[in-house]
Coordinates of N, CA, C and O in Angstrom, one line a residue:
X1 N 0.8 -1.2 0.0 CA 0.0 0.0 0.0 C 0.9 1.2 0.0 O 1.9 1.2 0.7
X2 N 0.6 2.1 -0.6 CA 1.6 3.4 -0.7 C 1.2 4.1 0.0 O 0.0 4.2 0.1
X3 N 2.3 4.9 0.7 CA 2.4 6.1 1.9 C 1.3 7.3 1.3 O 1.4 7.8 0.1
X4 N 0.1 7.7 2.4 CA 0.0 9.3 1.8 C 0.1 10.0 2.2 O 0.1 9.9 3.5
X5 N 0.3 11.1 1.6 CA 0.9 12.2 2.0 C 0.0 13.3 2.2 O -0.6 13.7 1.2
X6 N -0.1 14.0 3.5 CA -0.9 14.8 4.4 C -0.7 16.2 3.9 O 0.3 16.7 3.5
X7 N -2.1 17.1 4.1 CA -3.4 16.9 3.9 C -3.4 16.3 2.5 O -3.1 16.6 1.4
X8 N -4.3 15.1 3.4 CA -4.9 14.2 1.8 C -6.6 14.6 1.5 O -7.5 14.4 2.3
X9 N -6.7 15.2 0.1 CA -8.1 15.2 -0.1 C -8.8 14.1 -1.0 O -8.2 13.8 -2.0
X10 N -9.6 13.7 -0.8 CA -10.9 12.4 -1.5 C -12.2 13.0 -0.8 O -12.5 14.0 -0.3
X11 N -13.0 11.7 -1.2 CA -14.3 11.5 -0.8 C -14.4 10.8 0.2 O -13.5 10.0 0.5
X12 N -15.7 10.9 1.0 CA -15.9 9.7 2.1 C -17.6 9.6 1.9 O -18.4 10.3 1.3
X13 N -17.7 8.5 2.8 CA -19.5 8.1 2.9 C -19.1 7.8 4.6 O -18.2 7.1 5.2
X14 N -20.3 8.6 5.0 CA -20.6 8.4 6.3 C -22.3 7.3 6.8 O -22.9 6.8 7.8
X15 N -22.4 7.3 5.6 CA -23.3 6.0 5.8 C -23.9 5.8 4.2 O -24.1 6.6 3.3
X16 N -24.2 4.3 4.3 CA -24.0 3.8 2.8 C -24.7 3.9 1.7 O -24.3 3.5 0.7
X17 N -25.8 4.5 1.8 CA -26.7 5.4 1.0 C -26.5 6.7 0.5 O -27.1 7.4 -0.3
X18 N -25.4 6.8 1.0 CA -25.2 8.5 1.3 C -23.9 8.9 -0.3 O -23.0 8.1 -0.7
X19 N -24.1 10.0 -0.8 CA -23.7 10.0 -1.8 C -22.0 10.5 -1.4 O -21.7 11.2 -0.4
X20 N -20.9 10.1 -2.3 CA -19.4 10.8 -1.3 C -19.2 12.0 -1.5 O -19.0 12.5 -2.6
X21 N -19.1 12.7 -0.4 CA -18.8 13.9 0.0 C -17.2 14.4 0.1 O -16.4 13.6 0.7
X22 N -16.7 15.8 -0.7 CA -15.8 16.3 0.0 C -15.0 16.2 0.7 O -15.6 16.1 1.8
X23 N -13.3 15.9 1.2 CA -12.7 16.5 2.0 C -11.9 16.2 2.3 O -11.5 15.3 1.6
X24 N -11.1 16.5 3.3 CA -9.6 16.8 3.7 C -9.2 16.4 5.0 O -9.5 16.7 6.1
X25 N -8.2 15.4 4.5 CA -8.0 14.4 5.5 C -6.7 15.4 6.3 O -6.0 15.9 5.5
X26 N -6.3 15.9 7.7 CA -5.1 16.1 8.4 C -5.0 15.3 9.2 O -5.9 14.7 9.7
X27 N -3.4 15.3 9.7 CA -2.9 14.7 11.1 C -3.8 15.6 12.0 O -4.5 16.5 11.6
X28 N -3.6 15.2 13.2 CA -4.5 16.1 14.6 C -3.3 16.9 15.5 O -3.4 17.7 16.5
X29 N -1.7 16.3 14.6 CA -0.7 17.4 15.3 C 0.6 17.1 14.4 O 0.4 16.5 13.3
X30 N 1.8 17.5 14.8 CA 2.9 17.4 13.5 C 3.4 15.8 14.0 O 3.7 14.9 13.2
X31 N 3.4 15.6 15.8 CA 4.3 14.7 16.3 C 2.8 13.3 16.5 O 2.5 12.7 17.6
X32 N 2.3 13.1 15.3 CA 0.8 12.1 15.5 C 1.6 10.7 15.2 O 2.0 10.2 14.2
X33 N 1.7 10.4 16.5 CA 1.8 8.7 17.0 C 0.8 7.8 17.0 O 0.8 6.6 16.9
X34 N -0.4 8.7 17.1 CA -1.2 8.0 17.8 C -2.5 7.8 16.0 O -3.7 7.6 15.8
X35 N -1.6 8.0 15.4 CA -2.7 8.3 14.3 C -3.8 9.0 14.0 O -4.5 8.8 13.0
X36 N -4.2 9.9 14.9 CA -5.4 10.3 15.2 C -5.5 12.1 13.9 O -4.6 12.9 13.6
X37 N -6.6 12.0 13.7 CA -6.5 13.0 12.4 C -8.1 13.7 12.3 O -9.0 13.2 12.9
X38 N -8.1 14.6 11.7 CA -9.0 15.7 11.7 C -9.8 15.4 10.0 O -9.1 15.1 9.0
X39 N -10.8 15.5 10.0 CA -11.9 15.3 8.8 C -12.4 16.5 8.4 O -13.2 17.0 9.3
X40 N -12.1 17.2 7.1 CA -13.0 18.6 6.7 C -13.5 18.3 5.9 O -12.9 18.3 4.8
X41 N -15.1 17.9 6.0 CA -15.7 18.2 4.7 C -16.3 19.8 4.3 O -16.7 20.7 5.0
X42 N -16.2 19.6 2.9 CA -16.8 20.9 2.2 C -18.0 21.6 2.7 O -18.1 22.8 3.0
X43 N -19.1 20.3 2.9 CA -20.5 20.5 3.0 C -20.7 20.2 5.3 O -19.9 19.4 5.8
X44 N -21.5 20.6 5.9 CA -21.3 20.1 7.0 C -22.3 18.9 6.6 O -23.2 18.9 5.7
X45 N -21.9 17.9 7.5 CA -22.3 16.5 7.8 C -23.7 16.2 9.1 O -23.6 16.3 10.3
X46 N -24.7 15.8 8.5 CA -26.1 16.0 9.9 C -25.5 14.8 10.5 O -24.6 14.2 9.9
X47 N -25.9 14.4 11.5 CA -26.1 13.4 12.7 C -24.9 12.5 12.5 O -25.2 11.3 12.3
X48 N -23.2 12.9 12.7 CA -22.6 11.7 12.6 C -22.5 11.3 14.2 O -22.6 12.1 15.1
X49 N -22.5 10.2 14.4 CA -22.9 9.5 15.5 C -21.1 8.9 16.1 O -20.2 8.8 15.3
X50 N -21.1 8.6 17.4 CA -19.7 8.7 18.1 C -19.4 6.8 17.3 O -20.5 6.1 17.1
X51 N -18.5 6.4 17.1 CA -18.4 4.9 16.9 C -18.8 4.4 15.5 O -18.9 3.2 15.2
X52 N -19.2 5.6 14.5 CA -19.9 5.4 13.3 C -18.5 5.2 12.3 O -17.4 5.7 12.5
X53 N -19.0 4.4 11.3 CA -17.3 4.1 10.0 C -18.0 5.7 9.4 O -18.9 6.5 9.4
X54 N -16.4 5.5 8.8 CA -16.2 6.5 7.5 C -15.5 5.6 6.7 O -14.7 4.9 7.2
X55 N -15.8 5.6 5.3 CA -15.4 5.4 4.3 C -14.7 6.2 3.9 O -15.0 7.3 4.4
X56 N -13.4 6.4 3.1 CA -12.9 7.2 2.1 C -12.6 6.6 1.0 O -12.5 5.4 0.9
X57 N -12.4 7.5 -0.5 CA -12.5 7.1 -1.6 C -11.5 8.5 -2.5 O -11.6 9.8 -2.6
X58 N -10.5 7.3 -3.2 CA -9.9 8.1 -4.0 C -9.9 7.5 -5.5 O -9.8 6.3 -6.0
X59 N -10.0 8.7 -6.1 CA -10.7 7.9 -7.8 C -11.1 7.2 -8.0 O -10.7 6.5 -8.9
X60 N -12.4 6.7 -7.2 CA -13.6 5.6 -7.1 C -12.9 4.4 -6.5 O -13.4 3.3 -6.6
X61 N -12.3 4.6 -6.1 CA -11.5 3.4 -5.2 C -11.9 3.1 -3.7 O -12.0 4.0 -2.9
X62 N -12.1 2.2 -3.4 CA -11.9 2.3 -1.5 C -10.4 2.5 -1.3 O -9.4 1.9 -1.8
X63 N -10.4 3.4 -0.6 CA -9.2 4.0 0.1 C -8.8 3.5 1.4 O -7.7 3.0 1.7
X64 N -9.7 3.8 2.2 CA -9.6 3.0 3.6 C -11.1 3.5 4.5 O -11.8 4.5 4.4
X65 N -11.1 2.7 5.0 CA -12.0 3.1 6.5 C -11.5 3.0 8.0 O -10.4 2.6 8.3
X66 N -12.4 3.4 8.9 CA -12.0 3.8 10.1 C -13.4 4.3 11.0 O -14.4 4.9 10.4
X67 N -13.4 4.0 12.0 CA -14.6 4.1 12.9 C -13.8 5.6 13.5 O -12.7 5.9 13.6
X68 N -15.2 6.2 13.8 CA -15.1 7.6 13.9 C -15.4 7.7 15.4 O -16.5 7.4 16.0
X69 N -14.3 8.1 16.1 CA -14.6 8.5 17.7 C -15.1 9.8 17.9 O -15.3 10.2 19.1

């Protein structure tokens, strides 16, 4: 899998009906050990819920997912 490189922008689905949205992946600091990272979408997002996946998607690809704290 190849390294990416921060801020990364794609798409994500926050739930699976949901059409992919906008946005920009950052670290949450310069010294991120802990992997932990910041989500900007374009559009705001209604009801994301604590423990919910995110999808991400780069050129129609699945890119990765990750449950959202």
């Amino acid at each position: 899998q190849e390294e990416i490189e921060f801020p990364f922008s794609c798409t994500a689905k926050i739930r699976y009906r949901q059409e992919e949205q906008n946005c920009l992946i950052s670290p949450s600091n310069i010294d991120n050990d802990n992997q932990e990272h910041y989500i900007y979408f374009d559009k705001p997002q209604k009801a994301i819920t604590p423990g919910q996946y995110i999808v991400f998607y780069k050129n129609n690809f699945l890119r990765n997912n990750t449950t959202r704290i």
